[in-house]
Coordinates of C-alpha atoms and ligand atoms in Angstrom, one line a residue:
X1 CA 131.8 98.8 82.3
X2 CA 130.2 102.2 82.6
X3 CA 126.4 102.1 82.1
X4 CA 124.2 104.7 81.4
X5 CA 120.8 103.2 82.3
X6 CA 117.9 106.4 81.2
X7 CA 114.1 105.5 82.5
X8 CA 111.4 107.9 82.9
X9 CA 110.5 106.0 85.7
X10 CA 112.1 104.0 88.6
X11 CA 110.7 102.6 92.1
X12 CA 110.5 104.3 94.7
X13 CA 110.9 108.1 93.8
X14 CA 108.3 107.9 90.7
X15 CA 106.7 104.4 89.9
X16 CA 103.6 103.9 87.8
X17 CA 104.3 100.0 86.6
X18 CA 106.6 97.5 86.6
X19 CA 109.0 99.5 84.9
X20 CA 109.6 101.1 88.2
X21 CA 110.2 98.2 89.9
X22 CA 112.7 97.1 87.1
X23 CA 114.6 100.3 86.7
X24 CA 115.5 99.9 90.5
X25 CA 116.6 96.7 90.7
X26 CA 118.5 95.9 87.8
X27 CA 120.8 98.9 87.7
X28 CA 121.5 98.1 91.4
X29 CA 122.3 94.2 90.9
X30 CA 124.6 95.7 87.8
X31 CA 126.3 97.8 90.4
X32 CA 126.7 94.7 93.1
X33 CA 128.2 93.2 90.0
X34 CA 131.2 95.7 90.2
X35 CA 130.0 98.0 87.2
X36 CA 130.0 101.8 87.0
X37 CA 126.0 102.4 86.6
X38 CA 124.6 105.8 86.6
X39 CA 120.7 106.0 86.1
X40 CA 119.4 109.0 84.6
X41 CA 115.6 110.3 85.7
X42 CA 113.8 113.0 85.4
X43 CA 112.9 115.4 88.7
X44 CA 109.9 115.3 88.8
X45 CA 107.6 117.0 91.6
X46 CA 107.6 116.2 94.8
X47 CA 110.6 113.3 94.5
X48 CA 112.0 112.2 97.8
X49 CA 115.9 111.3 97.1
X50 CA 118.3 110.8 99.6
X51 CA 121.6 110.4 99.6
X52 CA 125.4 111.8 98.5
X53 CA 124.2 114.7 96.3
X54 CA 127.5 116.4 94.3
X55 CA 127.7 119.9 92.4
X56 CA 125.2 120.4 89.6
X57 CA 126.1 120.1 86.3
X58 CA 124.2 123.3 84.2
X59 CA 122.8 122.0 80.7
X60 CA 122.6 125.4 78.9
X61 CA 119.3 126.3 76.9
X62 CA 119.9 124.2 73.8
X63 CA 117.6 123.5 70.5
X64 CA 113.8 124.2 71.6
X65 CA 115.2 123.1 75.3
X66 CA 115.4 125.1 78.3
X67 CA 118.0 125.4 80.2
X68 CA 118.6 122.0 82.4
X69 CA 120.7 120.6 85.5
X70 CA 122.1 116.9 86.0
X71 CA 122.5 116.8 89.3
X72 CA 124.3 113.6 90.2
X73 CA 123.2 111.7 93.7
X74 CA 125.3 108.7 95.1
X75 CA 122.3 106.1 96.0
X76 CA 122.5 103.6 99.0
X77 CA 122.5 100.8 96.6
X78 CA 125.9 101.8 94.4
X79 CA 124.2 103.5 91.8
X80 CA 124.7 107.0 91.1
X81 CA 121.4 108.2 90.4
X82 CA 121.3 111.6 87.8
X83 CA 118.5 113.8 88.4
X84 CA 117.4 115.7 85.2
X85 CA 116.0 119.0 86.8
X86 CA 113.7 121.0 84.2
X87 CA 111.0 122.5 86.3
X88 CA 109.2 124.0 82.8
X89 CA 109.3 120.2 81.9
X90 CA 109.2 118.2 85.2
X91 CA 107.3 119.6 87.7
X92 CA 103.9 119.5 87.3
X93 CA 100.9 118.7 89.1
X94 CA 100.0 114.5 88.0
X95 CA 102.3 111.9 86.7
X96 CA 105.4 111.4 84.4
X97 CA 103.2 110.9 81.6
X98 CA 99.8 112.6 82.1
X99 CA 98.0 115.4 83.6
X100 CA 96.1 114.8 87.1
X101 CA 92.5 114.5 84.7
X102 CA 94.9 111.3 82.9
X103 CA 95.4 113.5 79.6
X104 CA 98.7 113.4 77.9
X105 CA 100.9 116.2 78.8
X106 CA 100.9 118.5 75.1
X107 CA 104.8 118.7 75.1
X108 CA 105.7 115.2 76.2
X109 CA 107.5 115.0 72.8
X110 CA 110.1 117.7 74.5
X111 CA 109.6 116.1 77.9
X112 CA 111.6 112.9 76.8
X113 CA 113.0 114.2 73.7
X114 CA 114.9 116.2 76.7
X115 CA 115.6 113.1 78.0
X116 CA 116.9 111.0 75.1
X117 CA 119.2 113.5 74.5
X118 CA 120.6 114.2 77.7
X119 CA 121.2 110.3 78.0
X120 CA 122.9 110.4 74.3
X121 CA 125.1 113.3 74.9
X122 CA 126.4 111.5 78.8
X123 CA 127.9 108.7 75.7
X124 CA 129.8 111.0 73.6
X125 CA 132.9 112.8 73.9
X126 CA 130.5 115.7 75.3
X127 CA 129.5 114.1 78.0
X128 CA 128.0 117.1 80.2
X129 CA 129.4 114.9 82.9
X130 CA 133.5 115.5 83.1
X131 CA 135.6 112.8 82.8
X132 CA 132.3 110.2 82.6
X133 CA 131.2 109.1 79.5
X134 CA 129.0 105.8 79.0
X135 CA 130.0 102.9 77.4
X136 CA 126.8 101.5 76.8
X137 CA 123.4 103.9 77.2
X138 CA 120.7 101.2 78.0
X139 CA 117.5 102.9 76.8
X140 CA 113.8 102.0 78.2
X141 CA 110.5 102.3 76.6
X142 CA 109.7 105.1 74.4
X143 CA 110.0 107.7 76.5
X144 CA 113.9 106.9 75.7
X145 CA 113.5 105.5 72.3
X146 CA 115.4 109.0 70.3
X147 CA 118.7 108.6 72.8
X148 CA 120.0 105.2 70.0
X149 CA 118.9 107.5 67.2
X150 CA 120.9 110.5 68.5
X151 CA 124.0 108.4 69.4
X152 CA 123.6 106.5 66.1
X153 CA 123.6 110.6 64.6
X154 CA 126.6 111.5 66.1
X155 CA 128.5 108.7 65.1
X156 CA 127.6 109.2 61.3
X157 CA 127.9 112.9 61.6
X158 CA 131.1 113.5 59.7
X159 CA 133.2 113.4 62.7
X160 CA 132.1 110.4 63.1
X161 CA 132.1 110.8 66.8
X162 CA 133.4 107.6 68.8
X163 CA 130.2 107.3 71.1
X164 CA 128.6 104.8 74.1
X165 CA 126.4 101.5 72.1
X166 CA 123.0 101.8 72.3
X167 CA 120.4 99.0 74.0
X168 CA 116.9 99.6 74.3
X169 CA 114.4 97.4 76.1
X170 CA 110.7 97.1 75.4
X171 CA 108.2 97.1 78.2
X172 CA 105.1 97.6 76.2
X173 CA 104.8 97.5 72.6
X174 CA 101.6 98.9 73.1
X175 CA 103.0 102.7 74.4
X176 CA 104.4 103.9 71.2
X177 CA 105.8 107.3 71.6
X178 CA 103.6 108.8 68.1
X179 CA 103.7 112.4 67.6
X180 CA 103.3 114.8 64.6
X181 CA 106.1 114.7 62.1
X182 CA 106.4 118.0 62.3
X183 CA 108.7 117.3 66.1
X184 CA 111.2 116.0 64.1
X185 CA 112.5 119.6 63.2
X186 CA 112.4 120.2 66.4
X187 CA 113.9 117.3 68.1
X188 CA 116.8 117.2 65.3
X189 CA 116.2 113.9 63.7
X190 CA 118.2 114.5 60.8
X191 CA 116.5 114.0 57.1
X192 CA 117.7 110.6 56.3
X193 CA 116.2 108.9 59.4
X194 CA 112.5 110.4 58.7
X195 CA 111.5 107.8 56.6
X196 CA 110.0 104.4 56.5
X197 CA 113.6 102.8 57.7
X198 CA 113.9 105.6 60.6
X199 CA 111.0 107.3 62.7
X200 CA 108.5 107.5 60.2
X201 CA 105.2 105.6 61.7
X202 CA 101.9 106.0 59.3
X203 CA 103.1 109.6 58.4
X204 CA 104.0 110.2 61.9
X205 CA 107.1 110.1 64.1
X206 CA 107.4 107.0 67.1
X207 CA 109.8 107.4 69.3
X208 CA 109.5 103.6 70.0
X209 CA 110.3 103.2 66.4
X210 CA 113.6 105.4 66.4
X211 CA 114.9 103.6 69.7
X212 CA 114.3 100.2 67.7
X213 CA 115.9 101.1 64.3
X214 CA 119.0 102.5 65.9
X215 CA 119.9 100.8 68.5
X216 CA 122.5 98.2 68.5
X217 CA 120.8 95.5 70.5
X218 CA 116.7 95.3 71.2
X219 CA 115.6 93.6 74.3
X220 CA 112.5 92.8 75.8
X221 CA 111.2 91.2 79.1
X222 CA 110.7 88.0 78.2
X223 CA 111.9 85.3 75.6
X224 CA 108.4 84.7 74.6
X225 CA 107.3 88.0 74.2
X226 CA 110.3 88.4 72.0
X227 CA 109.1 86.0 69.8
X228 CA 105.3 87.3 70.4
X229 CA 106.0 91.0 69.0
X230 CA 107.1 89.5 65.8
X231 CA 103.7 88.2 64.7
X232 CA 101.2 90.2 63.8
X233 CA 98.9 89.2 66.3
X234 CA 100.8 91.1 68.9
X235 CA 103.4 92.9 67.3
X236 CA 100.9 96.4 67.0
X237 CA 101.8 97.4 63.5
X238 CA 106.2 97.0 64.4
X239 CA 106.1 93.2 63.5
X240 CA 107.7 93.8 60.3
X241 CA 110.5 96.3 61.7
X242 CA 111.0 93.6 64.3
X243 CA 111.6 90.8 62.0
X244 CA 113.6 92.7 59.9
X245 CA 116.1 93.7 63.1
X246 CA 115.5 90.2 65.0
X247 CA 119.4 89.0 64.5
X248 CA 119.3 91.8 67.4
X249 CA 116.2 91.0 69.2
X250 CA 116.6 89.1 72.5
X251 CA 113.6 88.3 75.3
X252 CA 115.2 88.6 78.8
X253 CA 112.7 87.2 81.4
X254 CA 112.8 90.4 84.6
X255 CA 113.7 89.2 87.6
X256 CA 112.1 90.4 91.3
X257 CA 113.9 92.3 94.3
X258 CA 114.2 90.0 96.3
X259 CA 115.2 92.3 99.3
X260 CA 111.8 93.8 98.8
X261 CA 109.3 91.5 98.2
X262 CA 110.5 88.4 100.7
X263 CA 107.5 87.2 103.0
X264 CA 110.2 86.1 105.7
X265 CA 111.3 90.0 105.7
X266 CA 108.8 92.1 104.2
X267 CA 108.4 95.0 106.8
X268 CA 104.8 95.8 104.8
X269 CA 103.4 92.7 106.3
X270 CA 101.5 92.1 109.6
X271 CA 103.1 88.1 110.0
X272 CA 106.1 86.8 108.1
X273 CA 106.0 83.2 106.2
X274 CA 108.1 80.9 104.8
X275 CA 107.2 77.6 103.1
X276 CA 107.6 75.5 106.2
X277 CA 105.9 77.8 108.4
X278 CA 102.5 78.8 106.7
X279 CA 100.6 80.0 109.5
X280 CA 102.0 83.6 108.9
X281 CA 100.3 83.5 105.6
X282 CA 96.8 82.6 107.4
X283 CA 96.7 85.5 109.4
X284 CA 98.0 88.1 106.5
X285 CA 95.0 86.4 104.9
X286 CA 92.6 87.0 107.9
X287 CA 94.5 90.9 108.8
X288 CA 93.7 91.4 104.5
X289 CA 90.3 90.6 105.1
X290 CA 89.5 93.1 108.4
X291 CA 91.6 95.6 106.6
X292 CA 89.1 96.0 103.6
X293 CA 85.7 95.1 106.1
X294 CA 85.4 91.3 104.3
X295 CA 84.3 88.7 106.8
X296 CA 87.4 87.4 108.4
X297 CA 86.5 83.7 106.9
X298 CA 89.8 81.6 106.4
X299 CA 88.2 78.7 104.3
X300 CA 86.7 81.5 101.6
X301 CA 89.1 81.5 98.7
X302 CA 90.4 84.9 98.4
X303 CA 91.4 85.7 94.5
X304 CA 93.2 89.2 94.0
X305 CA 93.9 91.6 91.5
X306 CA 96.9 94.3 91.6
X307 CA 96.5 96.3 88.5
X308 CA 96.5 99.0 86.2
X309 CA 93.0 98.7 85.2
X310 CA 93.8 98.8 81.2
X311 CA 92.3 96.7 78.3
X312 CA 95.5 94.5 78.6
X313 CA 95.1 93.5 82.0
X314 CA 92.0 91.3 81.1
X315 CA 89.9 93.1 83.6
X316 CA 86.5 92.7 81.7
X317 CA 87.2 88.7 81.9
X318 CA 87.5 89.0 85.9
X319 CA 83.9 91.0 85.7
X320 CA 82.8 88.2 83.6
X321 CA 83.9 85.4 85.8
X322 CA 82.9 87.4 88.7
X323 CA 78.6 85.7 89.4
X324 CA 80.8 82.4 89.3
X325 CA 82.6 82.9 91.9
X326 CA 80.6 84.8 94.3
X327 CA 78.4 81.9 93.8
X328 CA 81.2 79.3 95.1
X329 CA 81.7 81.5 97.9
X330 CA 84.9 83.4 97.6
X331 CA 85.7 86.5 97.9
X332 CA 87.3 88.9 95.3
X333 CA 89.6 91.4 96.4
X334 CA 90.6 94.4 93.4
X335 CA 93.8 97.2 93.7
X336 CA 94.0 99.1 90.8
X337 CA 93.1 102.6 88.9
X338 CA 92.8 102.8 85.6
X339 CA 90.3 103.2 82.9
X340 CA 87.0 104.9 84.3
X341 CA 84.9 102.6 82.9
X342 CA 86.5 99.5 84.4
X343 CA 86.7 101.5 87.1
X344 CA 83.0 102.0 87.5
X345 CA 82.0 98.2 87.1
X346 CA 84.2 97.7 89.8
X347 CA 82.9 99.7 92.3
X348 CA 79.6 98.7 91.7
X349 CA 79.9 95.0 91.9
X350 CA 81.8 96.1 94.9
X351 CA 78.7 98.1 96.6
X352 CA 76.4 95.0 95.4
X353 CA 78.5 92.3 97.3
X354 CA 80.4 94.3 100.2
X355 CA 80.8 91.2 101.6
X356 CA 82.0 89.0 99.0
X357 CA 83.8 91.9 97.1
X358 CA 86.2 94.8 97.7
X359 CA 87.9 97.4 95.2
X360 CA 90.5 99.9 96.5
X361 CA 91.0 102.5 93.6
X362 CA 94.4 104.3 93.6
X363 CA 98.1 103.4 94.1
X364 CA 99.2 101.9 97.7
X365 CA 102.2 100.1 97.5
X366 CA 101.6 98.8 101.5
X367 CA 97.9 97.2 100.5
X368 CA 99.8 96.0 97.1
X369 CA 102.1 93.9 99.7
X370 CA 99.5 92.5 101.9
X371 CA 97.3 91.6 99.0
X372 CA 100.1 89.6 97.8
X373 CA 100.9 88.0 101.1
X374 CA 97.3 87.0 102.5
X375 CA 95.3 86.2 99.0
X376 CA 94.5 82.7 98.4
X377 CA 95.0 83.3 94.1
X378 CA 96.3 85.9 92.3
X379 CA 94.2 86.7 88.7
X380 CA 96.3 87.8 85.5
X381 CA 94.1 87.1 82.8
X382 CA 95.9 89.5 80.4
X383 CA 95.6 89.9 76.7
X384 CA 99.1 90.2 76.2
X385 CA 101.7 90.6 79.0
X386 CA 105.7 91.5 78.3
X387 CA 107.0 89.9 81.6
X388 CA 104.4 90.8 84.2
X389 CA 105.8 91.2 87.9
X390 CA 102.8 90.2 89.9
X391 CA 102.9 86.6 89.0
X392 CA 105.9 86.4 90.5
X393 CA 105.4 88.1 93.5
X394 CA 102.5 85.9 94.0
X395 CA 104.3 82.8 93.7
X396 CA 107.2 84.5 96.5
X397 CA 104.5 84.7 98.7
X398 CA 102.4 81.3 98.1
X399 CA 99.6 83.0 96.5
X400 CA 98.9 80.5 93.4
X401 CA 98.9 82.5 90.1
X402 CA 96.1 82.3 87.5
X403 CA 97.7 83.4 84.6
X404 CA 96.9 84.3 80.7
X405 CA 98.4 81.6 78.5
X406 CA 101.3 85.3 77.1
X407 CA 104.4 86.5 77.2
X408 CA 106.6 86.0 80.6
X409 CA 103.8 84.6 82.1
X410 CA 104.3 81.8 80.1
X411 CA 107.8 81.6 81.0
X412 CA 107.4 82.3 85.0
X413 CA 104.6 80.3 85.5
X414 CA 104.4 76.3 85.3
X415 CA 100.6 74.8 84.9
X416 CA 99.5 72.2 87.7
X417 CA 97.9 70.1 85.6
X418 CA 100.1 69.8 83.2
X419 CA 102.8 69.3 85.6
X420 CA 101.4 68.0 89.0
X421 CA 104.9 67.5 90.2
X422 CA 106.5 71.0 89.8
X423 CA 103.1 73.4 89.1
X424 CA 102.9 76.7 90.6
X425 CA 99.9 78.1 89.6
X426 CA 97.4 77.5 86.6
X427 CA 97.9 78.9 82.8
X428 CA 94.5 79.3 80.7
X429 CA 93.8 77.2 77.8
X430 CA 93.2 80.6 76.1
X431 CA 93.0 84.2 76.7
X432 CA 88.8 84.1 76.7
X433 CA 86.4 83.3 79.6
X434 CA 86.3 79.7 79.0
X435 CA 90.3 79.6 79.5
X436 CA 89.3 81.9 82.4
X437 CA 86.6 79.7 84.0
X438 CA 88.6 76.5 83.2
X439 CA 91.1 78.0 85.5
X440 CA 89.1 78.7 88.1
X441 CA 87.5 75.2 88.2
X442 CA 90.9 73.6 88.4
X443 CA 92.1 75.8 91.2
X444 CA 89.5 75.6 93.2
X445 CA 89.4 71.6 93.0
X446 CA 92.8 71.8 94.1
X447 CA 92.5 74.2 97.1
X448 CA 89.9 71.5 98.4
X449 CA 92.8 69.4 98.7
X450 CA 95.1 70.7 101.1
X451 CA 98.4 69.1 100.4
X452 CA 98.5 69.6 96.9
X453 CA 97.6 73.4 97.4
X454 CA 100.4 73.4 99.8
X455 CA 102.8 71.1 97.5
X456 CA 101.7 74.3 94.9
X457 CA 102.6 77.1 97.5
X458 CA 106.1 75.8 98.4
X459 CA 106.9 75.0 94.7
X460 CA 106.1 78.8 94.0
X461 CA 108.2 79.9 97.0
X462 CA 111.2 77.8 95.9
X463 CA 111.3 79.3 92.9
X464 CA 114.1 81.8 92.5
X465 CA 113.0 85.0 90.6
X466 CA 115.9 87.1 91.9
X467 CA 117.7 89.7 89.1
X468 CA 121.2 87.8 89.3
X469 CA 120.9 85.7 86.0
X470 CA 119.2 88.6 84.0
X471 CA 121.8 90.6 84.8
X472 CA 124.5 88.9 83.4
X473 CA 122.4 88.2 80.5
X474 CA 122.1 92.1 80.1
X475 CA 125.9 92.0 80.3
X476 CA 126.2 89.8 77.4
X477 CA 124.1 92.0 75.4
X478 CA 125.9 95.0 76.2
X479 CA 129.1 93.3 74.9
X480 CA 127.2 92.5 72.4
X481 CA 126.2 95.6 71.4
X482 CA 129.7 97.3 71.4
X483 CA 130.9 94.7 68.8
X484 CA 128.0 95.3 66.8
X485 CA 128.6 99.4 67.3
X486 CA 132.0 98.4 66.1
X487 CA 130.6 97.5 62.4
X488 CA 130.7 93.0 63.7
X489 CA 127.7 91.9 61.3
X490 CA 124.6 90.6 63.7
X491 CA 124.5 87.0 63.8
X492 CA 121.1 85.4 64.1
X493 CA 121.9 82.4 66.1
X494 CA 123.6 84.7 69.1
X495 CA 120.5 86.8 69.3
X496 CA 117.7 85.4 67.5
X497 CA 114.7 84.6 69.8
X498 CA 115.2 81.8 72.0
X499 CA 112.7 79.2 69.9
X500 CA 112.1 76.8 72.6
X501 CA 109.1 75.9 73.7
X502 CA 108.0 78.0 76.9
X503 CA 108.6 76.9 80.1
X504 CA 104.7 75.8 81.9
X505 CA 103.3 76.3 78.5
X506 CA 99.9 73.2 78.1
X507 CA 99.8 73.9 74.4
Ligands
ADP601 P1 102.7 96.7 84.3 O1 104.0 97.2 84.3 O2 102.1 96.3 83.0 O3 101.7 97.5 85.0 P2 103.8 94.6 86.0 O4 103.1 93.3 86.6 O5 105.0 94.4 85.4 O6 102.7 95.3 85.1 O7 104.1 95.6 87.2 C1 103.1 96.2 87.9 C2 103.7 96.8 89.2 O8 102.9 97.9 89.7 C3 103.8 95.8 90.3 O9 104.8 96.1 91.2 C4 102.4 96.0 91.0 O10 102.4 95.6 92.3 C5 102.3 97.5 90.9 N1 101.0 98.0 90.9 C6 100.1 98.1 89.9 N2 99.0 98.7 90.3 C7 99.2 99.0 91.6 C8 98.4 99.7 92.6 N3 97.2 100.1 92.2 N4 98.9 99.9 93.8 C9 100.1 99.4 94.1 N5 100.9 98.8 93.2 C10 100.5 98.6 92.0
GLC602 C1 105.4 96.7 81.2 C2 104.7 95.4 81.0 C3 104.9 94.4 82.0 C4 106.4 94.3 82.4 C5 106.9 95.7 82.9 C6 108.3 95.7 83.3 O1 104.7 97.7 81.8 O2 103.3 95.6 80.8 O3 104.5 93.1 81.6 O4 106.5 93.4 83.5 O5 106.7 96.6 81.8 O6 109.2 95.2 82.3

């Protein structure tokens, strides 16, 4: 099959979550499974690519567009990667999404509309790209969310173009792609998809909302935020839409690269571990500890945060919870940037306790390795959480997950208590500080006892995250999609979301 996977971000040329991470790995395990995967990114400043690079491809100056180049790169890993070079667009000074002071960029609306309609164009007959033309374009977030409503444009046009099916996965509900109506002149987005059943978001224009209206098949990153986003508790203002569209709804739990983040292998550590052999994971714990100045003390319980530092990440119940734990003794160790007021209280508990508490501020993929590998518990107290990566990176590398009673954390995580046999880390009762504190209690009872904590280590380690099943899932769904492109009515039981209870839930 020939895949057009479009991100605006992928690990490790431009990473700013676990959508990086995700757009590496499955398009690669897609591409071990014998399919044709191209992944289209833009170029941003100061990428470091290597590999096969063929002839550019000009993309003449088209609509309020300037003028473009795909330049296609054969990637180590079987992918061809397609770098969308726009330097009035891409190259700037800060991130894929916002300025180096964290402000939106103004034109981000042409930004990815640039990129939605590259990606939709590589899945018609006018592919840019001769004699390559997507079968399926697999669509992420909504930074891609116009490329189903361009494709679903050009087959209604009345040439009724023959054109790639369109998939697109949800990271975030939250990160909604809104701008002014007035962009959908300028994007294109023809009159009959402005309204209430197309784009149209409280007056104004989501490109989330287009992505989910046209595409053929909705995914998101895990079966229980699937069913989550359809409430109205979590389903930010697009629970209806979601309901309404849920015969083509499907939660896919995210697997981890396992080539990556393996503490037998990983390169970024100072000792490797495996569950049998545990001393390894004692001295990451002790080389953590003299890395960030904390006193090298291996019976302190070491809790760890890797984070963007947002509301959703549950940060303010970590402050909370903080005066409890400094008072049993442990030691709290934070890597994250984020929101400057979280930002702020972290420091300064930090400069309060330098020896019970350290806070590195910024992005370090190294430190986010060794955290993983020499914390005693990892802390994920989120309000709401699509898939979540970190709890299973923890769990790879015996580092016992605390985890918010949401989304994929409920389906990667089994509770201890409720299942002494199998647990791998500890769900809260609720997403509040007593869940939170609760938690903590039960954790640290059980890392008094040695054998059960190990008994929870090994169970983590043996669990297998890697992307293989998730893939083929994502190859189901792509069939799926091209019978349902074809004009096959969507049947509910295929696609529904998967009503069984989650896996580790104690509710
Ligand atoms: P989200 O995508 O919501 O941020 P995930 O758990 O899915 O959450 O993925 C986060 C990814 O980003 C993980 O790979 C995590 O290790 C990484 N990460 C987050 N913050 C940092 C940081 N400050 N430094 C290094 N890695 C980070
Ligand atoms: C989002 C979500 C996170 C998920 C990641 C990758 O950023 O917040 O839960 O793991 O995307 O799908």
């Amino acid at each position: 099959m020939k895949i057009l996977f479009v991100t605006p971000e992928c690990a490790p040329y431009v990473k700013t979550g676990g959508l990086g991470d995700v757009s590496a790995a499955l398009p690669a395990t897609l591409a071990a499974l014998g399919h044709d995967v191209h992944l289209l990114l833009p170029a941003y400043r100061g990428m470091k690519v290597s590999g096969e690079i063929g002839d550019g491809v000009d993309l003449p100056p088209w609509g309020p567009w300037p003028a473009a180049q795909l330049v296609p790169v054969k990637i180590a890993n079987g992918v061809t990667l397609l770098l969308l070079t726009c330097p009035a667009l891409y190259q700037r000074a800060g991130g894929p999404y916002v300025d180096a002071s964290g402000r939106d960029y103004p034109d981000n609306a042409l930004r990815f509309g640039l990129l939605s309609r590259v990606a939709a164009d590589l899945g018609t007959v006018r592919s840019p790209l001769k004699g390559w033309m997507a079968d399926v374009v697999h669509a992420n977030d909504w930074p891609c969310g116009l490329a189903p409503l361009y494709l679903a444009q050009a087959r209604t046009i009345p040439t009724r173009e023959p054109t790639a099916s369109s998939v697109i996965t949800i990271h975030n509900l939250a990160f909604q792609g809104v701008f002014g109506m007035e962009t959908a002149d300028l994007l294109g987005v023809s009159h009959d998809r402005r309204g209430m059943d197309g784009v149209e978001f409280w007056g104004q224009l989501s490109m989330l909302k287009a992505g989910i209206q046209c595409a053929d098949v909705i995914t998101t990153v895990s079966p229980s935020y699937a069913r989550e986003i359809q409430t109205p508790a979590h389903g930010v203002g697009f629970d209806g839409i979601l309901r309404a569209r849920s015969a083509r709804l499907r939660g896919i739990l995210n697997g981890i690269d396992t080539t990556l983040w393996n503490p037998a292998t990983d390169p970024l550590l100072p000792r490797h571990f495996a569950p049998d052999k545990l001393d390894g994971k004692a001295l990451c714990k002790t080389a953590l500890q003299a890395r960030l100045g904390l006193p090298q003390d291996r019976k302190a319980m070491v809790y760890a945060v890797v984070s963007r530092l947002t509301p959703q990440k549950g940060i303010d119940l970590v402050l909370g919870a903080l005066p409890r734990l400094l008072a049993a003794g442990a030691q709290l160790i934070v890597l994250g940037q984020g929101d400057p007021g979280l930002q702020q209280a972290l420091k300064d508990a930090a400069i309060k306790q330098p020896r019970q508490v350290s806070v590195t501020l910024g992005f370090d993929e190294g430190l986010a390795h060794l955290v993983e590998g020499g914390a005693d518990v990892f802390l994920m107290p989120s309000r709401f959480e699509p898939c979540g990566l970190n709890q299973m990176y923890s769990q790879a590398y015996g580092t016992v997950p605390i985890v918010a009673p949401v989304g994929g954390l409920l389906d990667s995580v089994t509770d201890a208590s409720a299942d002494p046999q199998h647990g791998t880390g500890f769900i809260m009762t609720g997403c509040d500080p007593a869940g939170l504190d609760d938690a903590i209690a039960r954790a640290t009872r059980l890392f008094r006892e040695p054998v059960k904590w190990k008994r929870l280590q090994a169970n983590g380690m043996a669990r297998h995250f890697g992307w293989e099943d998730s893939a083929m899932q994502y190859l189901e769904v792509y069939e799926r999609a091209r019978r349902l492109a074809d004009g096959e009515p969507a049947l509910p039981p295929v696609l529904a979301a998967d009503p069984a209870r989650p896996q580790g839930s104690r509710r």
